[in-house]
XYZ file of C-alpha atoms in Angstrom:
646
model
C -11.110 -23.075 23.146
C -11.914 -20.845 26.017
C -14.014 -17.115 24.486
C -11.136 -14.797 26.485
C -8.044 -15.109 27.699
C -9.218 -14.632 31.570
C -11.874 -14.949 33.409
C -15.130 -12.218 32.086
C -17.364 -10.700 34.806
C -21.104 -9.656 32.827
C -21.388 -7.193 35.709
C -18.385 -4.539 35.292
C -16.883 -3.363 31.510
C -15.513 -5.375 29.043
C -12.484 -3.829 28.128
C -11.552 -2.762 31.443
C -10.918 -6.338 32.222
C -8.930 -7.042 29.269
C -7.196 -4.045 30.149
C -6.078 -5.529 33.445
C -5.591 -8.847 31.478
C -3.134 -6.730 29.054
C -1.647 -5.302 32.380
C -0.716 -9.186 33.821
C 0.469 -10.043 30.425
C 3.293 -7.268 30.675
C 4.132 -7.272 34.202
C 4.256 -10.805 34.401
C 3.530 -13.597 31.630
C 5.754 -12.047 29.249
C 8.976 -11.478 31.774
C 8.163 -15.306 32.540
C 8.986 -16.376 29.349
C 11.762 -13.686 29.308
C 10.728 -10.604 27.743
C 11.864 -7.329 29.647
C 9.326 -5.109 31.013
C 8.946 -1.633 29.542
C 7.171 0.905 30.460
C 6.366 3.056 27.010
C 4.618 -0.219 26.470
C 2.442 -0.412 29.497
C 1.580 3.160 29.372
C 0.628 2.584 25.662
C -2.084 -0.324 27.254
C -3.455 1.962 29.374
C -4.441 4.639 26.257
C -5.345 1.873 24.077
C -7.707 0.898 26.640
C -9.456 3.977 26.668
C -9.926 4.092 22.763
C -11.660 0.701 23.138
C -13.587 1.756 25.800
C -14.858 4.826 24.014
C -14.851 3.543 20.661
C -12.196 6.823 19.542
C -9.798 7.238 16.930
C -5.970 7.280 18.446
C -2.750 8.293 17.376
C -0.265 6.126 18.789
C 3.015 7.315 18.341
C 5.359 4.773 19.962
C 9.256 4.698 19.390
C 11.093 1.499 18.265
C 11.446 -1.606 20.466
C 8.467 -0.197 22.694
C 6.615 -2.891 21.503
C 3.960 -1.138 20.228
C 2.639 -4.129 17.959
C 2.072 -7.001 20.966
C 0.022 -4.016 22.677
C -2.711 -3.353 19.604
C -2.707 -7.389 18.922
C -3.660 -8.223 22.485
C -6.847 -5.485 22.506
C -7.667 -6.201 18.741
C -7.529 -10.336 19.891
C -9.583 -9.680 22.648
C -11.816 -7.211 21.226
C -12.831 -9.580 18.411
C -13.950 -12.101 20.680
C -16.429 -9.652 22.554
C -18.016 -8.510 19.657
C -17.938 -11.767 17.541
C -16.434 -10.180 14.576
C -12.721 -9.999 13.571
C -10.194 -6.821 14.128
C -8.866 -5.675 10.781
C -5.005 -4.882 10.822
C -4.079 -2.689 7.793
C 0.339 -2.664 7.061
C 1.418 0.041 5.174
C 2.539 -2.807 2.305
C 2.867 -6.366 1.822
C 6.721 -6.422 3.079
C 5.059 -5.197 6.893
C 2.308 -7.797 6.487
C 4.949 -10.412 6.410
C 6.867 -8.871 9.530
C 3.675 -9.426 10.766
C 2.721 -12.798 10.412
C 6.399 -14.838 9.625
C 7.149 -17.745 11.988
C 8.809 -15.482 14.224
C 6.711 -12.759 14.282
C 4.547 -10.849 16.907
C 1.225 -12.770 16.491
C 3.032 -16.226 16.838
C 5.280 -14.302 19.981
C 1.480 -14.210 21.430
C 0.398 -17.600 20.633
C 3.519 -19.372 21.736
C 4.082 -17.456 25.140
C 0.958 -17.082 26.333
C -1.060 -20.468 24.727
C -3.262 -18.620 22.339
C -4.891 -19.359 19.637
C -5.290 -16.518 17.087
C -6.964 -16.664 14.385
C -5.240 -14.576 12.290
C -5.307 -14.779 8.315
C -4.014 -12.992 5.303
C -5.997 -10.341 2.666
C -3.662 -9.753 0.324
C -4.770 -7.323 -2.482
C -5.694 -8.994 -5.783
C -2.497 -7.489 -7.281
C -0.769 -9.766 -5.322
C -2.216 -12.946 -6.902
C -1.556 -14.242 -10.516
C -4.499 -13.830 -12.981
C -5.019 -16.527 -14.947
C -6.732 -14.946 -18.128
C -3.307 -13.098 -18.078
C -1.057 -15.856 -17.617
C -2.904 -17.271 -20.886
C -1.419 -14.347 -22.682
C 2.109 -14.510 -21.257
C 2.712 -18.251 -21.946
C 1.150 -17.654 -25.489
C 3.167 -14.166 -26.234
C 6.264 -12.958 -27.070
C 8.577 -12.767 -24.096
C 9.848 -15.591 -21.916
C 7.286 -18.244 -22.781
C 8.865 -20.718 -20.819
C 9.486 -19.169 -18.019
C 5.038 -19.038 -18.168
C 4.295 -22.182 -19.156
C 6.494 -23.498 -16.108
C 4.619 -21.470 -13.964
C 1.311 -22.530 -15.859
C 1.956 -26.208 -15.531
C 3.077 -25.706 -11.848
C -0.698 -25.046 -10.857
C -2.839 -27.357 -8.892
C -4.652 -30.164 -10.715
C -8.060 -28.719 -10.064
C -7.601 -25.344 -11.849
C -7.470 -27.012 -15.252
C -10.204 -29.399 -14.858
C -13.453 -29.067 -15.658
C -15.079 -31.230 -12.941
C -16.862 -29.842 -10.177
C -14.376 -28.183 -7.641
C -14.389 -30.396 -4.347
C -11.568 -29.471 -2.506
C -9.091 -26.509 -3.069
C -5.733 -25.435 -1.673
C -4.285 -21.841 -1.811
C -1.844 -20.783 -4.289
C -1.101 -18.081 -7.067
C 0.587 -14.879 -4.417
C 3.614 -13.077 -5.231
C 5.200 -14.868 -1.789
C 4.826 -18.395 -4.242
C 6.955 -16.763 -7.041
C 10.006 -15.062 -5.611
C 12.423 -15.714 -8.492
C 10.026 -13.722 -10.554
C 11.175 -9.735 -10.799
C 8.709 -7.182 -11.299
C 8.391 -6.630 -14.729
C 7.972 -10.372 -15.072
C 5.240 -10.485 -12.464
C 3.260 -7.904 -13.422
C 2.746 -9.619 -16.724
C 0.768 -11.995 -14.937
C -0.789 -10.451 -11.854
C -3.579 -8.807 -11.890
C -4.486 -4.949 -12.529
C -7.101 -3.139 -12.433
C -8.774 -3.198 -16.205
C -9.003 -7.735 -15.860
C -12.936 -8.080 -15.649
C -13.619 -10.817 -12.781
C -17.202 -10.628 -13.501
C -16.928 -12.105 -16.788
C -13.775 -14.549 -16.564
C -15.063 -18.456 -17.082
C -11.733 -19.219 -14.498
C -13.022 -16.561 -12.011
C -14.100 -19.845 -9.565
C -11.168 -21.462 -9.706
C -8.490 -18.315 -9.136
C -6.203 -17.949 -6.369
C -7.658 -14.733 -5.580
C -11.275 -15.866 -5.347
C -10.551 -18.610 -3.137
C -8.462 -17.109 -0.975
C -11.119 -14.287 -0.580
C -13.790 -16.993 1.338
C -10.791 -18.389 3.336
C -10.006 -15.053 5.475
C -13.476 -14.207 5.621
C -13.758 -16.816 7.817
C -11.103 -15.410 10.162
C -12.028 -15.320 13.799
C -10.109 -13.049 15.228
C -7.791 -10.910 12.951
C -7.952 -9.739 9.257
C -4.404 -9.028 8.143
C -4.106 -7.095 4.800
C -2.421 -3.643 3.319
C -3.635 -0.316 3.109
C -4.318 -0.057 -0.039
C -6.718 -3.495 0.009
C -8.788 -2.000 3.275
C -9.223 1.081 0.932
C -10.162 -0.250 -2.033
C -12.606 -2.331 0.660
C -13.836 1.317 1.468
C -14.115 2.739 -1.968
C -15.933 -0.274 -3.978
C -18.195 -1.418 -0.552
C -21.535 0.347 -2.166
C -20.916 -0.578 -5.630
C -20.251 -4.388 -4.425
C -23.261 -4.540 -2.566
C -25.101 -2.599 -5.446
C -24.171 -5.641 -7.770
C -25.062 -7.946 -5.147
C -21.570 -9.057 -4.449
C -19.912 -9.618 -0.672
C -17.761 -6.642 0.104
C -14.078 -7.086 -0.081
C -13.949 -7.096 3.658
C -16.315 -8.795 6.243
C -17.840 -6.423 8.620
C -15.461 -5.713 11.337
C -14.845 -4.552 15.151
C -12.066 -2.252 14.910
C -9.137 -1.264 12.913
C -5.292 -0.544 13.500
C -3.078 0.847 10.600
C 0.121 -0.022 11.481
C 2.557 2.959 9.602
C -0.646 4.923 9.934
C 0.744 8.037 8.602
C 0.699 6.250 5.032
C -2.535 5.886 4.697
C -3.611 9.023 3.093
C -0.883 7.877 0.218
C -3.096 4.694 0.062
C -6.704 6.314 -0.192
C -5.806 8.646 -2.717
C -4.144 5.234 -4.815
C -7.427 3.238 -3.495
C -9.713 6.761 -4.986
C -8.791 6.975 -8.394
C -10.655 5.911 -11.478
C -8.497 4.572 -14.293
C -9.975 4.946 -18.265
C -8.637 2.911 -20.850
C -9.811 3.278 -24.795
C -9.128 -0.529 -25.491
C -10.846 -1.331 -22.171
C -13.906 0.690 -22.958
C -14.057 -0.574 -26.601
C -14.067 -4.034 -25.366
C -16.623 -3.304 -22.965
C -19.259 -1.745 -24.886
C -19.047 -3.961 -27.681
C -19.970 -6.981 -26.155
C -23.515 -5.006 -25.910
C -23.644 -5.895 -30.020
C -23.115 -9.376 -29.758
C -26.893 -9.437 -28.398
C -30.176 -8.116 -30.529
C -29.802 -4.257 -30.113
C -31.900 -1.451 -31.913
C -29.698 0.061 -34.835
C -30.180 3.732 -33.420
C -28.146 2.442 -30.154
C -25.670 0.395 -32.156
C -24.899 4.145 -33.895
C -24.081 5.768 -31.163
C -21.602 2.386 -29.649
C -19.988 2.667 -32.825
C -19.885 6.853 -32.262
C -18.831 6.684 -28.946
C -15.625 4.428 -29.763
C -14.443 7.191 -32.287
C -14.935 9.634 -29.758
C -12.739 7.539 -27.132
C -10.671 7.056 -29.700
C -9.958 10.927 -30.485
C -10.312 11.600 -26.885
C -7.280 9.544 -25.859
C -5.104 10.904 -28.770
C -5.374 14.389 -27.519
C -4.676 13.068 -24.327
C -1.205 11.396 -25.843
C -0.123 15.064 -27.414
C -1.053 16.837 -23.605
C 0.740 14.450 -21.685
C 4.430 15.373 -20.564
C 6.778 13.093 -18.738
C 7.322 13.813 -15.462
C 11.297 12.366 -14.673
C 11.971 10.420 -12.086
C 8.388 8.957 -12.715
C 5.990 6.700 -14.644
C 3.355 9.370 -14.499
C 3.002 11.719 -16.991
C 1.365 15.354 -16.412
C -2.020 16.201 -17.666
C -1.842 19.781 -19.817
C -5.578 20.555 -19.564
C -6.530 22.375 -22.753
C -9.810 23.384 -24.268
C -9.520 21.128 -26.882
C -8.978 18.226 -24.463
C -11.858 19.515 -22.564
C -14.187 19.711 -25.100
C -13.300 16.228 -26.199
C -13.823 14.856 -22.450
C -17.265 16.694 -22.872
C -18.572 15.377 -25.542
C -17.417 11.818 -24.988
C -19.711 12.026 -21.840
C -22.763 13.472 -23.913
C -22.533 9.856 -25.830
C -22.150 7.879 -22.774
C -25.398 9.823 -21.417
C -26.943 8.659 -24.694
C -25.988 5.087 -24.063
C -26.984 5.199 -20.608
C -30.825 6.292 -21.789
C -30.519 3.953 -24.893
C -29.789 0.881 -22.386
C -32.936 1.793 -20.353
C -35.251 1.060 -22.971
C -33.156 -2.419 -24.452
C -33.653 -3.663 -20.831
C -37.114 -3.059 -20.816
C -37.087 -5.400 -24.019
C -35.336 -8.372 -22.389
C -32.939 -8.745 -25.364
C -30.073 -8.211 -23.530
C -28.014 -10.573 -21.422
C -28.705 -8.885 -17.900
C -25.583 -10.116 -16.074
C -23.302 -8.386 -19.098
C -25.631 -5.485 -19.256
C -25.431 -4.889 -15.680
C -21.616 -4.920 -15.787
C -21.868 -2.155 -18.760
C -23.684 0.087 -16.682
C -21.750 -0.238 -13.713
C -18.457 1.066 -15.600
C -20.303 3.347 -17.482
C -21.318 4.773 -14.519
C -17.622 4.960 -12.823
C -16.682 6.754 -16.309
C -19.412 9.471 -15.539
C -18.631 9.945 -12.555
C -14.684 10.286 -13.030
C -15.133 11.999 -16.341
C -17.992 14.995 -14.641
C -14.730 15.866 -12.215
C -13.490 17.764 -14.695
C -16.917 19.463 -14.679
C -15.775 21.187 -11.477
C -14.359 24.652 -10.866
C -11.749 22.973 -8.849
C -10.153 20.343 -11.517
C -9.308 16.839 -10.154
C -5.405 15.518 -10.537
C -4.958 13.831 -13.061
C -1.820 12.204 -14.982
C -1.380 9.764 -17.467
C 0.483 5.960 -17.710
C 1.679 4.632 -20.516
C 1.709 0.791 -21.692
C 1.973 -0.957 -24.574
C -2.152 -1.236 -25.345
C -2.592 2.438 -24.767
C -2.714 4.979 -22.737
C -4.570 5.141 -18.975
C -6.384 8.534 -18.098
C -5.902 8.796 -13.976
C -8.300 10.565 -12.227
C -8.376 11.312 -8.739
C -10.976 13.622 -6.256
C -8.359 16.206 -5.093
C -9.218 15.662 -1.223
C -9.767 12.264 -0.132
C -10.763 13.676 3.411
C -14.736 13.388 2.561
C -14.349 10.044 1.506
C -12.236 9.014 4.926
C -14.836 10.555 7.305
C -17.642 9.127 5.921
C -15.999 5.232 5.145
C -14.116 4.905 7.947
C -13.749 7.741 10.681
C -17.775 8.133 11.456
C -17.898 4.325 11.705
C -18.389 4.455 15.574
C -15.704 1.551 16.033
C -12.285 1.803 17.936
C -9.373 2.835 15.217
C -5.350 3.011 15.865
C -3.053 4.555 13.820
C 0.785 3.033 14.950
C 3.911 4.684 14.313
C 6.946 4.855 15.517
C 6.681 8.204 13.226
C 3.138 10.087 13.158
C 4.272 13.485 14.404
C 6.615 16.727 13.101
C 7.499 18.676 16.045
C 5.629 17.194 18.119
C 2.505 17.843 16.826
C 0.457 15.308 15.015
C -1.480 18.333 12.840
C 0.723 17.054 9.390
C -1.373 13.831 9.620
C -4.746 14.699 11.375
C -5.123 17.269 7.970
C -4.419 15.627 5.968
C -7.360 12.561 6.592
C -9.601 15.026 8.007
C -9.972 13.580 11.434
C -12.476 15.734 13.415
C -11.886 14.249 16.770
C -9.259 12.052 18.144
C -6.716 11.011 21.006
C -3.273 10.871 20.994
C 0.287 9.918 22.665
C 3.922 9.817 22.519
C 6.594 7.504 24.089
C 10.180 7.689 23.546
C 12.079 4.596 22.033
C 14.281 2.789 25.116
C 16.878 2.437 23.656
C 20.264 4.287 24.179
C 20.628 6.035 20.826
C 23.850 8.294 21.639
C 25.952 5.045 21.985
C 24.202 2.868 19.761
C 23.923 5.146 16.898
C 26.268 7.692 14.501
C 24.802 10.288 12.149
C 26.425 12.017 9.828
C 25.902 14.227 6.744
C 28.989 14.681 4.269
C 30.272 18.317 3.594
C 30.076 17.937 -0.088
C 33.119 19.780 -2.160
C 31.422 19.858 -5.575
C 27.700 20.245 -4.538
C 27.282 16.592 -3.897
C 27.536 15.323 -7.292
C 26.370 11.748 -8.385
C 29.897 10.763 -8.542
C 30.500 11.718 -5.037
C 28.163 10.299 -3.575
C 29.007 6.872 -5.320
C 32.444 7.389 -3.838
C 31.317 7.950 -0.377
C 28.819 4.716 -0.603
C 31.647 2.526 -1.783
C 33.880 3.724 1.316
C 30.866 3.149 3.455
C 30.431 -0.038 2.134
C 34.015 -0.990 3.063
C 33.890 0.112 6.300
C 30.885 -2.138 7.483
C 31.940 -4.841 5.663
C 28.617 -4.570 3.466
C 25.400 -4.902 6.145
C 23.891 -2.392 4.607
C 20.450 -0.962 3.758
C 20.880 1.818 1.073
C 17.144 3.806 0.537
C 16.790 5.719 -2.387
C 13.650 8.168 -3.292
C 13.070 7.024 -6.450
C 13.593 4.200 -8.783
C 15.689 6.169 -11.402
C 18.094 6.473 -8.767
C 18.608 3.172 -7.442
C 18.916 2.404 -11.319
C 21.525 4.403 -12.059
C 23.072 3.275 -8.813
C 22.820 -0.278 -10.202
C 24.222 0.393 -13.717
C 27.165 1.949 -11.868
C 28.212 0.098 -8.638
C 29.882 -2.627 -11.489
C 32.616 -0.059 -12.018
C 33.944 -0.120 -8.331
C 36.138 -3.475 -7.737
C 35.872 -2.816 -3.944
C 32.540 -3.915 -3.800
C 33.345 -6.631 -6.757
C 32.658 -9.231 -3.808
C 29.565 -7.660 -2.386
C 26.289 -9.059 -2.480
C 24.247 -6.434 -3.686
C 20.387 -7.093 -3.679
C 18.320 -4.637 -5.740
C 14.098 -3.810 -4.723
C 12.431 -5.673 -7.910
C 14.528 -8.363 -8.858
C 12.553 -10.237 -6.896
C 9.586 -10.373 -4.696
C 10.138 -8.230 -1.479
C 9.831 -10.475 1.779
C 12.676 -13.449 0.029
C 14.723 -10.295 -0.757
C 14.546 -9.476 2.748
C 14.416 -12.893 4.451
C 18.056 -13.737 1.663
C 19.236 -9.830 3.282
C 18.773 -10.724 6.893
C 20.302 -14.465 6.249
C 23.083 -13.223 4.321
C 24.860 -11.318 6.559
C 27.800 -9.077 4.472
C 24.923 -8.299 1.899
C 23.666 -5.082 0.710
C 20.235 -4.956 0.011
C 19.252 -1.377 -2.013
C 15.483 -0.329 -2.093
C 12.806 2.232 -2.590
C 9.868 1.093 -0.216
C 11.225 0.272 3.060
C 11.623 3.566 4.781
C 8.881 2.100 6.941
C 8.867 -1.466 8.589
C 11.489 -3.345 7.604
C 12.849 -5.141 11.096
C 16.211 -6.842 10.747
C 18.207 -6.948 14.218
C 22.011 -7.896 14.641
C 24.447 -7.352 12.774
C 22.805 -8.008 9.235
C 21.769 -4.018 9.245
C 24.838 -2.385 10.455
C 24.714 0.611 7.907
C 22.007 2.720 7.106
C 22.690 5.001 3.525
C 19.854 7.434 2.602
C 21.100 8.506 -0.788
C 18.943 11.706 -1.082
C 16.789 13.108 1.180
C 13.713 12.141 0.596
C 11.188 14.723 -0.133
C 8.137 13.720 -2.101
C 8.272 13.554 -5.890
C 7.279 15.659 -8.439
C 3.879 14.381 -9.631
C 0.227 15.303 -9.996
C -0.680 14.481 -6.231
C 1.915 16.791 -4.681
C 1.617 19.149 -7.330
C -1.834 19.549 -6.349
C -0.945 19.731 -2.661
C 1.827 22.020 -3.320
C -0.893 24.322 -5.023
C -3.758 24.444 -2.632
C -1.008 25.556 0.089
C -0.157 28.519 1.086
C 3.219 27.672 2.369
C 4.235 24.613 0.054
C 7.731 23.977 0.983
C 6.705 24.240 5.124
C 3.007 22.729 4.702
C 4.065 19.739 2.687
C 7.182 19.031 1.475
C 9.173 19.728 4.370
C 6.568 17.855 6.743
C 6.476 14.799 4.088
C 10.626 14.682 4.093
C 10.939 14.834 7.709
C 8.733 11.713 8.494
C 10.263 9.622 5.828
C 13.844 10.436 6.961
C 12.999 9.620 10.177
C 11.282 6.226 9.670
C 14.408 5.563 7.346
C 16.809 6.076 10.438
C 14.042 4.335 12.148
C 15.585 0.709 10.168
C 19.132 0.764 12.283
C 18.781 0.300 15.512
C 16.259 -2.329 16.372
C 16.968 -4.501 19.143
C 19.304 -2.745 22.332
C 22.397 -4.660 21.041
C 22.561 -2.642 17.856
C 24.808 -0.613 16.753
C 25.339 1.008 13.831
C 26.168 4.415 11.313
C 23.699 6.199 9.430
C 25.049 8.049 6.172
C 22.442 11.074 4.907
C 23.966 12.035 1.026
C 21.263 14.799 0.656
C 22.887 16.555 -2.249
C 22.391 20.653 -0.205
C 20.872 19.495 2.985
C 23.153 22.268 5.108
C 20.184 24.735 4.930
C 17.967 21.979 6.677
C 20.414 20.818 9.380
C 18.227 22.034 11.774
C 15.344 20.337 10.746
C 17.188 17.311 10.025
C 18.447 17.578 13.915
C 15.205 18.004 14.781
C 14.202 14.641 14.129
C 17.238 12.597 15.593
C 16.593 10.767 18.302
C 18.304 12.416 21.686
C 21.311 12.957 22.395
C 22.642 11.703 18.631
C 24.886 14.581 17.125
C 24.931 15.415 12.956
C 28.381 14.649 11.938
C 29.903 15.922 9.072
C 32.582 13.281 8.928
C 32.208 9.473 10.035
């Protein structure tokens, strides 16, 4: 296989060659093989090529069907090959990565139409694999046995022998269990308090040994936001451990739906505490030879975790509309965080001199420092003039303490915008107002480059907008009565995008009651995994597929997607993070909210029209969205009118 695509001359720059490259492939290979030439999409080569060339950070702001993505693959393929390392590309979520990578999708457009050979492979995050110490517990609990030890005796051959592994074959991601729903998956999957380090089936998990395959990727890294950040956040712990980071090092990096990534850090930047976590944890140091006076203070420390989390239980509040529950800080709670991290201190000082003594395993001891260490360090937040946000999750071993920095921006300058390599951020959606301020504060960007380009397509005769004038305040009631007609008029086709989950709940629970959409197939976000849901949505074409997480990315052309149905407008929830947002603002509602509302509503319009044979109606049920109609025009694409009646 030839290094590059064309012909490289050592004397003159790099990437101003595979800029004119880039420049052939759209002016002529790809109208060969019958793509249409556009020019948002050659002007967005031209500024990619100067990020490259300068090694910047960019905010590319292209509109749908620009064919933004084929632009960042071709520099991030080509890229890769000059600097012998791989280009990562970062999706919002998993449901983008497999947009991404499907049969039909952009990188195999590439490879097909021009003869290339990409190698491009998957990262999925380690949620997104089945753990097996967990899927011991399922098939040996309480709730849908079978259903486990089906999926138990489904596995290869080799991960329940005990022979030496020779040969391996990947398996154990979401993708391979779509009948699963998401209560039944995250049984099994999984989370963040599993201890890899210790596991005795660590070497023969799906997660592990998918890990060495796309490390081995040549040319592209494909994975989530949330995996590239938790790459970021754990990279000097890994290495301190003497572990391989979660990522390889790397040339360059686009996040495609860039403006989500702050959303991702801050879920990538938290530290979770657990009291049966801890317990189990520190305990293991008594199973070796330990001095009494440092068994003491073990057994003192897990009655201090132990009164620590119930205060925690009688300051926590639910928040509705969430899982989260809200933190009251108290002095009692304070006091108890405080003197819970007096005993760890003592630990910490009791395990120097046990080490010095060699009586302790040093691979388990290691491991106990290490999280001791993260529970300083999360615990001496609250240390801090300026408190971190914090909520609590409830399951049914205890509680979860939550603990988040309140700005990620330090840790996003240091980890990834001072890295000196080329980065893209890729929206159709990264601006309010035309200004790209909203984002660039919010990741603390000190120096970038940036661009807009209009979408092509002809929006005032492909698309409708309207906004119901509601006669009782827009009730839950009405607005089930104005889906259902909806419904009926499109014949299903329809993507309804709801907020929150309590919502599409409710929705759920009630759409039985309607007989005119008794024939409807309705497809709910959880009931299975995401990309079948979508792939049975796009197939089926009268079906209605209702969901919470595809504002952003989901690509279904034709008449499949007919109907868009935003069932509130979607400002951002009510928890901790935004709380804390809210409160370091001076103008809330205009600073965050409103900013946060506006992108999202846009990127949901964003999921009609998608190919220039679309058509389509776009219902907003915002229950008092007349005060923002002119915001709400703001962001329709030109030339589309707000309609109060369809």
């Amino acid at each position: 296989m030839e290094r590059y695509p064309f012909t490289y001359d050592h004397s003159r720059p790099f990437i101003q060659q595979a800029g004119e490259w880039v420049a052939d492939v759209f002016y002529d290979m790809l109208p060969e093989a019958g793509f249409e030439v556009r020019d948002e999409q050659i002007y967005m080569a031209f500024q990619l090529e100067r990020a490259f060339a300068e090694k910047r950070t960019i905010f590319a702001e292209a509109g749908v069907g620009t064919g933004k993505t084929l632009v960042y693959l071709l520099y991030a393929v080509c890229w890769a090959r000059y600097k012998r390392q791989p280009a990562v590309i970062a999706c919002a979520d998993e449901s983008l990565i497999e947009q991404l990578v499907k049969p039909e999708g952009d990188v195999a457009k590439l490879a097909r139409h021009l003869g290339l050979a990409i190698d491009a492979r998957l990262g999925k995050s380690p949620d997104q694999y089945v753990c097996l110490r967990k899927l011991d517990e399922a098939r040996l609990g309480h709730e849908e046995t079978m259903l486990y030890m089906e999926l138990y005796e489904s596995l290869p051959e080799f991960v329940h022998s005990y022979e030496a592994l020779q040969s391996f074959h990947a398996y154990g991601d979401r993708k391979q269990y779509p009948h699963l729903n998401d209560e039944q998956w995250n049984r099994i999957s999984w989370d963040a308090f599993q201890d890899c380090f210790v596991c005795n089936q660590r070497h023969r998990c799906g997660q592990t040994l998918s890990r060495d395959h796309y490390r081995r990727a040549a040319d592209l890294i494909i994975c989530s936001h949330d995996f590239y950040m938790e790459h970021v956040w754990t990279l000097e712990g890994r290495k301190r451990e003497g572990q391989l980071p979660l990522l390889p090092e790397h040339c360059a990096v686009v996040f495609d739906e860039g403006h989500l990534l702050e959303s991702a850090a801050q879920k990538a930047l938290t530290y979770k505490l657990k009291h049966i976590v801890f317990e189990e944890l520190i305990t293991r140091l008594l199973k070796g030879e330990v001095r009494e006076s440092l068994a003491l203070i073990i057994d003192e420390a897990i009655e201090r975790s132990e009164a620590m989390f119930d205060v925690l239980e009688r300051q926590s509040i639910p928040i509705p509309g969430s899982d989260r529950k809200q933190v009251v800080l108290n002095e009692r709670l304070l006091r108890e965080i405080h003197e819970f991290q007096q005993l760890l201190a003592r630990i910490e000082e009791e395990l120097v001199f046990e080490s010095a003594l060699f009586t302790l395993n040093e691979y388990q001891l290691r491991i106990v420092e290490e999280h001791l260490e993260m529970m300083q360090k999360a615990l001496g937040l609250f240390r801090h003039a300026d408190s971190p946000v914090c909520w609590a999750t409830d399951s049914i071993n205890g509680q979860t303490l939550v603990i988040m920095p309140r700005t990620v921006k330090e840790v996003l300058r240091e980890g990834v915008f001072r890295s000196g390599i080329p980065i893209v951020f890729s929206s159709a959606t990264l601006s309010v107002g035309g200004s790209f301020d909203y984002v660039v504060d919010s990741l603390g960007i000190e120096d970038h480059l940036s661009f807009s380009v209009d979408s092509p397509y002809d929006y005032e005769h492909q698309m409708d907008v309207f906004a119901p004038k509601w006669s009782y305040g827009g009730t839950f009631s009405e607005k089930m009565k104005t889906a259902v007609r909806l419904l009926e008029r499109t014949g299903g086709r329809a993507l309804i995008l709801f907020p929150s989950k309590d919502e599409l709940q409710r929705f759920k629970k009630e759409i039985v009651h309607y007989p005119e959409c008794a024939d409807m197939r309705l497809m709910f976000e959880g009931d299975q995994e995401i990309s079948g849901l979508i792939a049975d949505f796009q197939n089926d074409e009268p079906s209605v597929l209702c969901a919470i997480s595809l504002w952003e990315g989901l690509d279904v052309p034709g008449p499949s997607l007919s109907n868009v149905i935003v069932w509130s407008l979607p400002f951002p929830p009510q928890d901790p993070v935004f709380m804390a947002k809210r409160q370091a603002s001076a103008s809330p509602f205009e600073e965050v909210d409103l900013p946060y509302m506006l992108l999202r509503l846009k990127q949901g319009m964003g999921r009609l029209i998608r190919s220039r044979e679309d058509s389509g109606l776009i219902a907003i049920l915002g229950e008092d969205w007349e005060p923002l109609k002119g915001y709400i025009e703001s962001v329709l694409p030109p030339g589309v009118q707000l309609k109060e009646t369809c």
